[in-house]
Every structure is written in C-alpha cells, then in structure tokens.
Amino acid sequence: MIKVANLVKRFGDTTVLDGIDLEIEQGEIIVVIGPSGTGKSTLLRCLNFLERPDAGRLTLGDLDVDVTRATKADILAARRRTAFVFQNYALFANKTALENIAEGLIVVNRWPKAKAHARAREILERIGLADKADAYPASLSGGQQQRVGIGRAMAAQAEVILFDEPTSSLDPEWVEEVLALMKRLAAERQTMLVVTHEMGFARDVADRVVFMEGGRIVEQGPPSQLFNAPRDPRTRDFLRKVLAAQPAVST
Ligand SMILES: Nc1ncnc2c1ncn2[C@@H]1O[C@H](COP(=O)(O)OP(=O)(O)OP(=O)(O)O)[C@@H](O)[C@H]1O
Ligand SMILES: [Mg+2]
C-alpha cells in the first residue's frame, strides 16, 4: 500500500502542496487531473524525493517515514519502490533501447550485466520492441521512445509507477500506442499513479480519478461518479473546459 498523509511542499513563500492525503491500494490505477500549476507534478516528484517535501508522512510498502526526517537510506528505499515515466522520456541518448532498460538494474539493483540484459530483452518483447534492442533513442519515434521509458519503469519492479503526462509531448500519431501499453499494464494490475489530460484513458482505465486544484485534492472518486456527477463546482468547471476540448469523451 502507498499512503501520503498531510504532504506539504513549498517553493519559497508559495505553498504548492497544501496537505495532500492519498491512499493507493496495491493494483489500483489512479489518475490525477487538474489545472496547470496545481501541483500534480510536484506531488509525483515528492513521492520519490525528486523534491524534498516540507511536511508529511509517506508510506511505501514497508517504508514508513516522516518526510522531514527521511535519511539517505529512506530516500533510496523510496526510489526503489517508485518508478518514474517522464513527459520527455529522459532516455540516455548514448545508450541503446536495451541499455536504457538495463541501466537501472545494473546501477540501482546491482545486477550483473548479463542478467540485466536478459531481463531487458524480456521487457522489450513485452513492449513490442524486441527488434529495436540495439537502436539508439534518436532513431526511434516518440512513441517508441516513450515505450522504452515505460519499459525502464517496468524493469524496476517498483511498488508503483508514476506517470507524469506520458503522452503530452508526443505527436498525435504516437499517443495511442503509448496509451495501449499503459492499458496493458493496468490490466495486469500494475499499481499506477498517472497525471494525464487524456480523459478517455481516465474514464476507461482508472479505478479512481483525483481532481487537484491549488495544491489540494478537491474531489476524488470512480470515473463514472467524477465525470458524470462531480460534486464540487471547481471540478465541474474544470471538466467542462477539458471535455469541450476533447468532445469524444464528453458523452
Ligand atoms: N523547482 C521549482 N521552483 C519553484 N517553483 C516551482 C518549482 N517547481 C514547480 N514550481 C511551481 O509549483 C507550482 C506547481 O507546479 P507543478 O509543476 O507541480 O504543477 P502541475 O500541476 O504539474 O502543472 P502542469 O499541468 O502545467 O504540468 C507551479 O506554480 C510552479 O510554478
Ligand atoms: Mg506537471
């Protein structure tokens, strides 16, 4: 289980996360939505200490820490239990698809190279890129690069995969293949916390949708409830705007 309690993050005088409480069961798929600048990325980044939170308690499996007292070992443990998929893939340009997937296993998990490469080949099969093992990122399409980014997260065998707008820098033609891979992972009950503007994905795949605004969780619930009968006027207002821009999912 993953649990954050009263998570607070400030940048200077600005409170970006204003007491976030969130629990995620193993196998749950959570989608986080909300206006720009609301703290969605910061929430994901605080969960693996890419940002140091100012207050709160974080539970990730058997790790349970007051974030202000987290030691280096706690931070490493949090990073092992979370895997990140970035909007811009963040692949190593000078490493092949196979090496990108194997890298964390070698560096973080201290696996011997041969074992890590064998696992990376299995992952490449699962993400449909077995024939691209030796390709460098520059020779892959955006969709293929993001599938490698997801493959790297799969290899980590983390408690949860954190996705920060995984399709929003892709050309439209590559979005579907990335969403399809994410749907497969969801069907395998990989625990996922996904920030996305893809309302169709949220509606079809999420167990729970969380609406954030101003550094707080305003409302959360199953997609049928949140989309069809939002309780808070801020949720209704946000959904009206995004669904007007994505009419295919507004019915
Ligand atoms: N490193 C930083 N230093 C200062 N301010 C920051 C930093 N990172 C984020 N912020 C501010 O924190 C707020 C929340 O940012 P965040 O990136 O978490 O929002 P978001 O909900 O992910 O937005 P978007 O939908 O545009 O990605 C914004 O006002 C942003 O300017
Ligand atoms: Mg963001």
PDB file of C-alpha atoms and ligand atoms in Angstrom:
ATOM      1  CA  MET A   1       0.000   0.000   0.000  1.00  0.00           C
ATOM      2  CA  ILE A   2       1.011   3.596  -0.633  1.00  0.00           C
ATOM      3  CA  LYS A   3      -0.083   6.362   1.641  1.00  0.00           C
ATOM      4  CA  VAL A   4       0.712  10.033   1.888  1.00  0.00           C
ATOM      5  CA  ALA A   5      -0.591  11.996   4.828  1.00  0.00           C
ATOM      6  CA  ASN A   6      -0.652  15.780   5.100  1.00  0.00           C
ATOM      7  CA  LEU A   7       2.029  16.220   2.432  1.00  0.00           C
ATOM      8  CA  VAL A   8       3.202  19.823   2.201  1.00  0.00           C
ATOM      9  CA  LYS A   9       5.634  21.339  -0.291  1.00  0.00           C
ATOM     10  CA  ARG A  10       6.594  24.994  -0.518  1.00  0.00           C
ATOM     11  CA  PHE A  11       8.743  26.824  -3.017  1.00  0.00           C
ATOM     12  CA  GLY A  12       9.814  29.982  -1.205  1.00  0.00           C
ATOM     13  CA  ASP A  13       6.634  31.661   0.011  1.00  0.00           C
ATOM     14  CA  THR A  14       4.380  29.638  -2.271  1.00  0.00           C
ATOM     15  CA  THR A  15       2.650  26.570  -0.889  1.00  0.00           C
ATOM     16  CA  VAL A  16       2.409  24.212  -3.850  1.00  0.00           C
ATOM     17  CA  LEU A  17       1.119  21.150  -1.988  1.00  0.00           C
ATOM     18  CA  ASP A  18      -1.156  22.137   0.847  1.00  0.00           C
ATOM     19  CA  GLY A  19      -1.748  18.984   2.872  1.00  0.00           C
ATOM     20  CA  ILE A  20      -2.307  16.121   0.455  1.00  0.00           C
ATOM     21  CA  ASP A  21      -3.818  12.883   1.813  1.00  0.00           C
ATOM     22  CA  LEU A  22      -3.886   9.983  -0.595  1.00  0.00           C
ATOM     23  CA  GLU A  23      -4.019   6.201  -0.235  1.00  0.00           C
ATOM     24  CA  ILE A  24      -3.404   3.773  -3.062  1.00  0.00           C
ATOM     25  CA  GLU A  25      -4.065   0.058  -2.747  1.00  0.00           C
ATOM     26  CA  GLN A  26      -1.874  -2.452  -4.500  1.00  0.00           C
ATOM     27  CA  GLY A  27      -3.110  -2.915  -8.061  1.00  0.00           C
ATOM     28  CA  GLU A  28      -5.058   0.345  -8.103  1.00  0.00           C
ATOM     29  CA  ILE A  29      -4.928   2.688 -11.088  1.00  0.00           C
ATOM     30  CA  ILE A  30      -5.237   6.320 -10.039  1.00  0.00           C
ATOM     31  CA  VAL A  31      -5.459   9.194 -12.499  1.00  0.00           C
ATOM     32  CA  VAL A  32      -4.726  12.722 -11.283  1.00  0.00           C
ATOM     33  CA  ILE A  33      -6.255  15.631 -13.168  1.00  0.00           C
ATOM     34  CA  GLY A  34      -6.360  19.360 -12.587  1.00  0.00           C
ATOM     35  CA  PRO A  35      -5.427  22.758 -13.980  1.00  0.00           C
ATOM     36  CA  SER A  36      -1.860  23.730 -14.826  1.00  0.00           C
ATOM     37  CA  GLY A  37       0.279  24.797 -11.874  1.00  0.00           C
ATOM     38  CA  THR A  38      -1.838  22.905  -9.380  1.00  0.00           C
ATOM     39  CA  GLY A  39       0.960  20.724  -8.017  1.00  0.00           C
ATOM     40  CA  LYS A  40       0.346  17.460  -9.888  1.00  0.00           C
ATOM     41  CA  SER A  41       3.967  17.017 -10.995  1.00  0.00           C
ATOM     42  CA  THR A  42       5.220  18.191  -7.625  1.00  0.00           C
ATOM     43  CA  LEU A  43       3.116  15.520  -5.900  1.00  0.00           C
ATOM     44  CA  LEU A  44       4.666  12.781  -8.046  1.00  0.00           C
ATOM     45  CA  ARG A  45       8.156  14.221  -7.581  1.00  0.00           C
ATOM     46  CA  CYS A  46       7.733  14.352  -3.787  1.00  0.00           C
ATOM     47  CA  LEU A  47       6.800  10.655  -3.699  1.00  0.00           C
ATOM     48  CA  ASN A  48      10.296   9.692  -4.768  1.00  0.00           C
ATOM     49  CA  PHE A  49      12.110  12.677  -3.280  1.00  0.00           C
ATOM     50  CA  LEU A  50      12.947  14.322  -6.593  1.00  0.00           C
ATOM     51  CA  GLU A  51      11.620  17.196  -4.486  1.00  0.00           C
ATOM     52  CA  ARG A  52      12.080  17.265  -0.731  1.00  0.00           C
ATOM     53  CA  PRO A  53       8.657  17.775   0.896  1.00  0.00           C
ATOM     54  CA  ASP A  54       8.342  20.202   3.823  1.00  0.00           C
ATOM     55  CA  ALA A  55       5.969  18.094   5.880  1.00  0.00           C
ATOM     56  CA  GLY A  56       4.053  14.865   5.763  1.00  0.00           C
ATOM     57  CA  ARG A  57       4.242  11.163   6.226  1.00  0.00           C
ATOM     58  CA  LEU A  58       4.988   8.739   3.410  1.00  0.00           C
ATOM     59  CA  THR A  59       4.257   5.014   3.426  1.00  0.00           C
ATOM     60  CA  LEU A  60       5.525   2.912   0.549  1.00  0.00           C
ATOM     61  CA  GLY A  61       5.172  -0.787   1.287  1.00  0.00           C
ATOM     62  CA  ASP A  62       7.270  -1.432   4.364  1.00  0.00           C
ATOM     63  CA  LEU A  63       8.871   2.013   4.262  1.00  0.00           C
ATOM     64  CA  ASP A  64       7.107   4.457   6.573  1.00  0.00           C
ATOM     65  CA  VAL A  65       8.744   7.831   7.205  1.00  0.00           C
ATOM     66  CA  ASP A  66       8.174  11.359   8.346  1.00  0.00           C
ATOM     67  CA  VAL A  67       9.442  13.064   5.184  1.00  0.00           C
ATOM     68  CA  THR A  68      11.274  15.755   7.131  1.00  0.00           C
ATOM     69  CA  ARG A  69      13.313  13.078   8.878  1.00  0.00           C
ATOM     70  CA  ALA A  70      13.988  10.866   5.856  1.00  0.00           C
ATOM     71  CA  THR A  71      17.550   9.573   5.798  1.00  0.00           C
ATOM     72  CA  LYS A  72      19.580   8.877   2.692  1.00  0.00           C
ATOM     73  CA  ALA A  73      18.681   5.204   3.083  1.00  0.00           C
ATOM     74  CA  ASP A  74      14.954   6.083   3.304  1.00  0.00           C
ATOM     75  CA  ILE A  75      15.223   8.159   0.134  1.00  0.00           C
ATOM     76  CA  LEU A  76      16.961   5.318  -1.712  1.00  0.00           C
ATOM     77  CA  ALA A  77      14.275   2.935  -0.468  1.00  0.00           C
ATOM     78  CA  ALA A  78      11.541   5.288  -1.703  1.00  0.00           C
ATOM     79  CA  ARG A  79      13.223   5.465  -5.108  1.00  0.00           C
ATOM     80  CA  ARG A  80      13.409   1.662  -5.345  1.00  0.00           C
ATOM     81  CA  ARG A  81       9.704   1.424  -4.613  1.00  0.00           C
ATOM     82  CA  THR A  82       8.698   4.003  -7.223  1.00  0.00           C
ATOM     83  CA  ALA A  83       9.483   4.216 -10.934  1.00  0.00           C
ATOM     84  CA  PHE A  84       9.012   7.397 -12.937  1.00  0.00           C
ATOM     85  CA  VAL A  85       7.854   7.844 -16.517  1.00  0.00           C
ATOM     86  CA  PHE A  86       8.615  11.367 -17.680  1.00  0.00           C
ATOM     87  CA  GLN A  87       6.860  13.501 -20.261  1.00  0.00           C
ATOM     88  CA  ASN A  88      10.081  13.830 -22.240  1.00  0.00           C
ATOM     89  CA  TYR A  89      11.144  10.174 -21.845  1.00  0.00           C
ATOM     90  CA  ALA A  90      14.510  11.136 -20.245  1.00  0.00           C
ATOM     91  CA  LEU A  91      16.377   8.327 -22.016  1.00  0.00           C
ATOM     92  CA  PHE A  92      20.161   8.224 -22.226  1.00  0.00           C
ATOM     93  CA  ALA A  93      20.928   9.364 -25.794  1.00  0.00           C
ATOM     94  CA  ASN A  94      24.196   7.429 -25.888  1.00  0.00           C
ATOM     95  CA  LYS A  95      22.651   4.124 -24.788  1.00  0.00           C
ATOM     96  CA  THR A  96      20.593   1.692 -26.838  1.00  0.00           C
ATOM     97  CA  ALA A  97      16.989   0.798 -26.015  1.00  0.00           C
ATOM     98  CA  LEU A  98      18.249  -2.367 -24.327  1.00  0.00           C
ATOM     99  CA  GLU A  99      20.890  -0.496 -22.326  1.00  0.00           C
ATOM    100  CA  ASN A 100      18.389   2.167 -21.262  1.00  0.00           C
ATOM    101  CA  ILE A 101      16.129  -0.520 -19.805  1.00  0.00           C
ATOM    102  CA  ALA A 102      19.019  -2.440 -18.208  1.00  0.00           C
ATOM    103  CA  GLU A 103      20.791   0.594 -16.732  1.00  0.00           C
ATOM    104  CA  GLY A 104      18.764   0.912 -13.532  1.00  0.00           C
ATOM    105  CA  LEU A 105      19.007  -2.805 -12.850  1.00  0.00           C
ATOM    106  CA  ILE A 106      22.799  -2.583 -13.079  1.00  0.00           C
ATOM    107  CA  VAL A 107      23.306   0.700 -11.207  1.00  0.00           C
ATOM    108  CA  VAL A 108      20.475   0.685  -8.660  1.00  0.00           C
ATOM    109  CA  ASN A 109      19.839  -3.032  -8.167  1.00  0.00           C
ATOM    110  CA  ARG A 110      23.487  -4.035  -8.710  1.00  0.00           C
ATOM    111  CA  TRP A 111      22.554  -6.844 -11.085  1.00  0.00           C
ATOM    112  CA  PRO A 112      25.337  -8.369 -13.198  1.00  0.00           C
ATOM    113  CA  LYS A 113      25.232  -7.023 -16.741  1.00  0.00           C
ATOM    114  CA  ALA A 114      24.231 -10.335 -18.367  1.00  0.00           C
ATOM    115  CA  LYS A 115      21.266 -10.795 -16.041  1.00  0.00           C
ATOM    116  CA  ALA A 116      20.132  -7.188 -16.522  1.00  0.00           C
ATOM    117  CA  HIS A 117      20.370  -7.515 -20.303  1.00  0.00           C
ATOM    118  CA  ALA A 118      18.374 -10.752 -20.237  1.00  0.00           C
ATOM    119  CA  ARG A 119      15.611  -9.002 -18.254  1.00  0.00           C
ATOM    120  CA  ALA A 120      15.752  -6.016 -20.609  1.00  0.00           C
ATOM    121  CA  ARG A 121      15.202  -8.357 -23.582  1.00  0.00           C
ATOM    122  CA  GLU A 122      12.118  -9.822 -21.894  1.00  0.00           C
ATOM    123  CA  ILE A 123      10.803  -6.296 -21.343  1.00  0.00           C
ATOM    124  CA  LEU A 124      11.499  -5.334 -24.961  1.00  0.00           C
ATOM    125  CA  GLU A 125       9.350  -8.308 -26.006  1.00  0.00           C
ATOM    126  CA  ARG A 126       6.546  -7.180 -23.712  1.00  0.00           C
ATOM    127  CA  ILE A 127       6.601  -3.617 -25.057  1.00  0.00           C
ATOM    128  CA  GLY A 128       6.747  -4.824 -28.659  1.00  0.00           C
ATOM    129  CA  LEU A 129      10.234  -3.512 -29.389  1.00  0.00           C
ATOM    130  CA  ALA A 130      12.314  -6.703 -29.467  1.00  0.00           C
ATOM    131  CA  ASP A 131      13.645  -5.704 -32.876  1.00  0.00           C
ATOM    132  CA  LYS A 132      14.824  -2.311 -31.540  1.00  0.00           C
ATOM    133  CA  ALA A 133      17.146  -3.625 -28.810  1.00  0.00           C
ATOM    134  CA  ASP A 134      20.228  -2.049 -30.382  1.00  0.00           C
ATOM    135  CA  ALA A 135      18.580   1.150 -31.594  1.00  0.00           C
ATOM    136  CA  TYR A 136      19.568   4.489 -30.060  1.00  0.00           C
ATOM    137  CA  PRO A 137      16.771   6.841 -28.920  1.00  0.00           C
ATOM    138  CA  ALA A 138      17.387   9.305 -31.771  1.00  0.00           C
ATOM    139  CA  SER A 139      16.484   6.614 -34.301  1.00  0.00           C
ATOM    140  CA  LEU A 140      13.193   5.753 -32.536  1.00  0.00           C
ATOM    141  CA  SER A 141       9.840   7.506 -32.921  1.00  0.00           C
ATOM    142  CA  GLY A 142       8.493   9.479 -29.981  1.00  0.00           C
ATOM    143  CA  GLY A 143       6.039   6.678 -29.258  1.00  0.00           C
ATOM    144  CA  GLN A 144       8.794   4.074 -29.310  1.00  0.00           C
ATOM    145  CA  GLN A 145      10.997   6.216 -27.054  1.00  0.00           C
ATOM    146  CA  GLN A 146       8.195   6.567 -24.535  1.00  0.00           C
ATOM    147  CA  ARG A 147       7.559   2.813 -24.662  1.00  0.00           C
ATOM    148  CA  VAL A 148      11.237   2.364 -23.761  1.00  0.00           C
ATOM    149  CA  GLY A 149      10.692   4.873 -20.937  1.00  0.00           C
ATOM    150  CA  ILE A 150       7.798   2.736 -19.699  1.00  0.00           C
ATOM    151  CA  GLY A 151       9.883  -0.426 -20.205  1.00  0.00           C
ATOM    152  CA  ARG A 152      12.550   1.030 -17.958  1.00  0.00           C
ATOM    153  CA  ALA A 153       9.918   1.672 -15.291  1.00  0.00           C
ATOM    154  CA  MET A 154       8.570  -1.890 -15.701  1.00  0.00           C
ATOM    155  CA  ALA A 155      12.078  -3.311 -15.252  1.00  0.00           C
ATOM    156  CA  ALA A 156      12.400  -1.622 -11.878  1.00  0.00           C
ATOM    157  CA  GLN A 157       9.577  -3.788 -10.453  1.00  0.00           C
ATOM    158  CA  ALA A 158       8.594  -0.897  -8.259  1.00  0.00           C
ATOM    159  CA  GLU A 159       5.633  -0.766  -5.910  1.00  0.00           C
ATOM    160  CA  VAL A 160       4.098   1.936  -8.121  1.00  0.00           C
ATOM    161  CA  ILE A 161       4.822   3.508 -11.494  1.00  0.00           C
ATOM    162  CA  LEU A 162       4.418   7.292 -11.517  1.00  0.00           C
ATOM    163  CA  PHE A 163       3.489   8.708 -14.932  1.00  0.00           C
ATOM    164  CA  ASP A 164       3.769  12.472 -15.450  1.00  0.00           C
ATOM    165  CA  GLU A 165       1.860  13.352 -18.631  1.00  0.00           C
ATOM    166  CA  PRO A 166       3.420  10.462 -20.552  1.00  0.00           C
ATOM    167  CA  THR A 167       1.708  11.312 -23.838  1.00  0.00           C
ATOM    168  CA  SER A 168       1.599  15.087 -23.822  1.00  0.00           C
ATOM    169  CA  SER A 169       4.826  15.712 -25.719  1.00  0.00           C
ATOM    170  CA  LEU A 170       4.055  13.052 -28.347  1.00  0.00           C
ATOM    171  CA  ASP A 171       2.903  13.755 -31.876  1.00  0.00           C
ATOM    172  CA  PRO A 172      -0.779  12.730 -32.027  1.00  0.00           C
ATOM    173  CA  GLU A 173       0.034   9.695 -34.182  1.00  0.00           C
ATOM    174  CA  TRP A 174       2.088   8.107 -31.350  1.00  0.00           C
ATOM    175  CA  VAL A 175      -0.319   8.672 -28.465  1.00  0.00           C
ATOM    176  CA  GLU A 176      -2.432   5.549 -28.982  1.00  0.00           C
ATOM    177  CA  GLU A 177       0.440   3.045 -28.868  1.00  0.00           C
ATOM    178  CA  VAL A 178       1.651   4.502 -25.566  1.00  0.00           C
ATOM    179  CA  LEU A 179      -1.852   4.513 -24.062  1.00  0.00           C
ATOM    180  CA  ALA A 180      -2.300   0.930 -25.285  1.00  0.00           C
ATOM    181  CA  LEU A 181       0.827  -0.157 -23.417  1.00  0.00           C
ATOM    182  CA  MET A 182      -0.361   1.648 -20.283  1.00  0.00           C
ATOM    183  CA  LYS A 183      -3.731  -0.096 -20.594  1.00  0.00           C
ATOM    184  CA  ARG A 184      -1.963  -3.465 -20.775  1.00  0.00           C
ATOM    185  CA  LEU A 185      -0.048  -2.665 -17.584  1.00  0.00           C
ATOM    186  CA  ALA A 186      -3.285  -1.589 -15.920  1.00  0.00           C
ATOM    187  CA  ALA A 187      -4.924  -4.854 -16.956  1.00  0.00           C
ATOM    188  CA  GLU A 188      -2.020  -6.690 -15.280  1.00  0.00           C
ATOM    189  CA  ARG A 189      -2.861  -4.668 -12.146  1.00  0.00           C
ATOM    190  CA  GLN A 190       0.427  -2.821 -12.042  1.00  0.00           C
ATOM    191  CA  THR A 191      -0.170  -0.094  -9.460  1.00  0.00           C
ATOM    192  CA  MET A 192      -0.104   3.218 -11.322  1.00  0.00           C
ATOM    193  CA  LEU A 193      -0.416   6.896 -10.439  1.00  0.00           C
ATOM    194  CA  VAL A 194      -0.961   8.767 -13.683  1.00  0.00           C
ATOM    195  CA  VAL A 195      -1.089  12.502 -14.283  1.00  0.00           C
ATOM    196  CA  THR A 196      -2.710  12.980 -17.671  1.00  0.00           C
ATOM    197  CA  HIS A 197      -5.047  15.141 -19.704  1.00  0.00           C
ATOM    198  CA  GLU A 198      -6.269  12.055 -21.582  1.00  0.00           C
ATOM    199  CA  MET A 199      -9.810  11.980 -20.215  1.00  0.00           C
ATOM    200  CA  GLY A 200     -10.700   8.915 -22.298  1.00  0.00           C
ATOM    201  CA  PHE A 201      -7.896   6.982 -20.590  1.00  0.00           C
ATOM    202  CA  ALA A 202      -9.059   8.214 -17.189  1.00  0.00           C
ATOM    203  CA  ARG A 203     -12.628   7.166 -17.900  1.00  0.00           C
ATOM    204  CA  ASP A 204     -11.752   3.739 -19.295  1.00  0.00           C
ATOM    205  CA  VAL A 205      -8.840   2.679 -17.126  1.00  0.00           C
ATOM    206  CA  ALA A 206      -8.801   4.490 -13.778  1.00  0.00           C
ATOM    207  CA  ASP A 207     -10.208   2.889 -10.662  1.00  0.00           C
ATOM    208  CA  ARG A 208     -10.249   6.348  -9.142  1.00  0.00           C
ATOM    209  CA  VAL A 209      -9.826   9.865 -10.506  1.00  0.00           C
ATOM    210  CA  VAL A 210      -8.365  12.551  -8.261  1.00  0.00           C
ATOM    211  CA  PHE A 211      -9.074  16.192  -9.058  1.00  0.00           C
ATOM    212  CA  MET A 212      -6.492  18.647  -7.680  1.00  0.00           C
ATOM    213  CA  GLU A 213      -6.589  22.394  -7.584  1.00  0.00           C
ATOM    214  CA  GLY A 214      -4.426  24.879  -5.723  1.00  0.00           C
ATOM    215  CA  GLY A 215      -2.258  22.213  -4.110  1.00  0.00           C
ATOM    216  CA  ARG A 216      -5.219  20.335  -2.625  1.00  0.00           C
ATOM    217  CA  ILE A 217      -7.319  17.347  -3.533  1.00  0.00           C
ATOM    218  CA  VAL A 218     -10.721  18.864  -4.194  1.00  0.00           C
ATOM    219  CA  GLU A 219     -12.580  15.681  -5.003  1.00  0.00           C
ATOM    220  CA  GLN A 220     -11.928  12.053  -5.888  1.00  0.00           C
ATOM    221  CA  GLY A 221     -13.980   9.073  -6.912  1.00  0.00           C
ATOM    222  CA  PRO A 222     -14.576   6.413  -9.540  1.00  0.00           C
ATOM    223  CA  PRO A 223     -14.541   7.912 -13.045  1.00  0.00           C
ATOM    224  CA  SER A 224     -18.275   7.323 -13.522  1.00  0.00           C
ATOM    225  CA  GLN A 225     -19.017   9.464 -10.477  1.00  0.00           C
ATOM    226  CA  LEU A 226     -16.373  12.131 -11.028  1.00  0.00           C
ATOM    227  CA  PHE A 227     -17.148  12.642 -14.706  1.00  0.00           C
ATOM    228  CA  ASN A 228     -20.917  12.232 -14.609  1.00  0.00           C
ATOM    229  CA  ALA A 229     -21.772  13.717 -11.238  1.00  0.00           C
ATOM    230  CA  PRO A 230     -18.925  15.891  -9.951  1.00  0.00           C
ATOM    231  CA  ARG A 231     -19.797  17.339  -6.565  1.00  0.00           C
ATOM    232  CA  ASP A 232     -17.571  20.399  -6.400  1.00  0.00           C
ATOM    233  CA  PRO A 233     -18.155  23.404  -8.661  1.00  0.00           C
ATOM    234  CA  ARG A 234     -14.387  23.615  -9.326  1.00  0.00           C
ATOM    235  CA  THR A 235     -14.417  20.034 -10.632  1.00  0.00           C
ATOM    236  CA  ARG A 236     -17.438  20.780 -12.816  1.00  0.00           C
ATOM    237  CA  ASP A 237     -15.789  23.919 -14.173  1.00  0.00           C
ATOM    238  CA  PHE A 238     -12.519  22.117 -14.984  1.00  0.00           C
ATOM    239  CA  LEU A 239     -14.281  19.174 -16.626  1.00  0.00           C
ATOM    240  CA  ARG A 240     -16.476  21.444 -18.708  1.00  0.00           C
ATOM    241  CA  LYS A 241     -13.347  23.104 -20.124  1.00  0.00           C
ATOM    242  CA  VAL A 242     -11.321  19.961 -20.827  1.00  0.00           C
ATOM    243  CA  LEU A 243     -14.223  17.929 -22.136  1.00  0.00           C
ATOM    244  CA  ALA A 244     -15.138  20.759 -24.504  1.00  0.00           C
ATOM    245  CA  ALA A 245     -11.612  20.392 -25.895  1.00  0.00           C
ATOM    246  CA  GLN A 246     -11.939  16.568 -26.057  1.00  0.00           C
ATOM    247  CA  PRO A 247     -15.536  16.089 -27.269  1.00  0.00           C
ATOM    248  CA  ALA A 248     -15.014  12.379 -27.952  1.00  0.00           C
ATOM    249  CA  VAL A 249     -15.198  11.583 -24.253  1.00  0.00           C
ATOM    250  CA  SER A 250     -17.860  14.052 -23.189  1.00  0.00           C
ATOM    251  CA  THR A 251     -20.812  11.718 -23.612  1.00  0.00           C
TER     252      THR A 251
HETATM  253  N1  LIG B   1      11.516  23.952  -8.764  1.00  0.00           N
HETATM  254  C1  LIG B   1      10.554  24.870  -8.597  1.00  0.00           C
HETATM  255  N2  LIG B   1      10.834  26.077  -8.071  1.00  0.00           N
HETATM  256  C2  LIG B   1       9.859  26.992  -7.879  1.00  0.00           C
HETATM  257  N3  LIG B   1       8.572  26.799  -8.183  1.00  0.00           N
HETATM  258  C3  LIG B   1       8.227  25.628  -8.710  1.00  0.00           C
HETATM  259  C4  LIG B   1       9.186  24.589  -8.952  1.00  0.00           C
HETATM  260  N4  LIG B   1       8.546  23.520  -9.491  1.00  0.00           N
HETATM  261  C5  LIG B   1       7.246  23.875  -9.579  1.00  0.00           C
HETATM  262  N5  LIG B   1       7.043  25.120  -9.105  1.00  0.00           N
HETATM  263  C6  LIG B   1       5.750  25.823  -9.016  1.00  0.00           C
HETATM  264  O1  LIG B   1       4.862  24.993  -8.309  1.00  0.00           O
HETATM  265  C7  LIG B   1       3.553  25.054  -8.843  1.00  0.00           C
HETATM  266  C8  LIG B   1       3.068  23.670  -9.184  1.00  0.00           C
HETATM  267  O2  LIG B   1       3.846  23.160 -10.242  1.00  0.00           O
HETATM  268  P1  LIG B   1       3.609  21.729 -10.864  1.00  0.00           P
HETATM  269  O3  LIG B   1       4.626  21.570 -11.921  1.00  0.00           O
HETATM  270  O4  LIG B   1       3.581  20.714  -9.783  1.00  0.00           O
HETATM  271  O5  LIG B   1       2.156  21.895 -11.479  1.00  0.00           O
HETATM  272  P2  LIG B   1       1.344  20.907 -12.432  1.00  0.00           P
HETATM  273  O6  LIG B   1       0.012  20.706 -11.796  1.00  0.00           O
HETATM  274  O7  LIG B   1       2.168  19.700 -12.711  1.00  0.00           O
HETATM  275  O8  LIG B   1       1.148  21.785 -13.745  1.00  0.00           O
HETATM  276  P3  LIG B   1       1.141  21.353 -15.306  1.00  0.00           P
HETATM  277  O9  LIG B   1      -0.255  20.805 -15.578  1.00  0.00           O
HETATM  278  O10 LIG B   1       1.358  22.633 -16.041  1.00  0.00           O
HETATM  279  O11 LIG B   1       2.221  20.347 -15.518  1.00  0.00           O
HETATM  280  C9  LIG B   1       3.633  25.996 -10.035  1.00  0.00           C
HETATM  281  O12 LIG B   1       3.220  27.261  -9.612  1.00  0.00           O
HETATM  282  C10 LIG B   1       5.098  26.013 -10.368  1.00  0.00           C
HETATM  283  O13 LIG B   1       5.466  27.223 -10.955  1.00  0.00           O
HETATM  284 MG    MG B   2       3.029  18.944 -14.427  1.00  0.00          MG
END
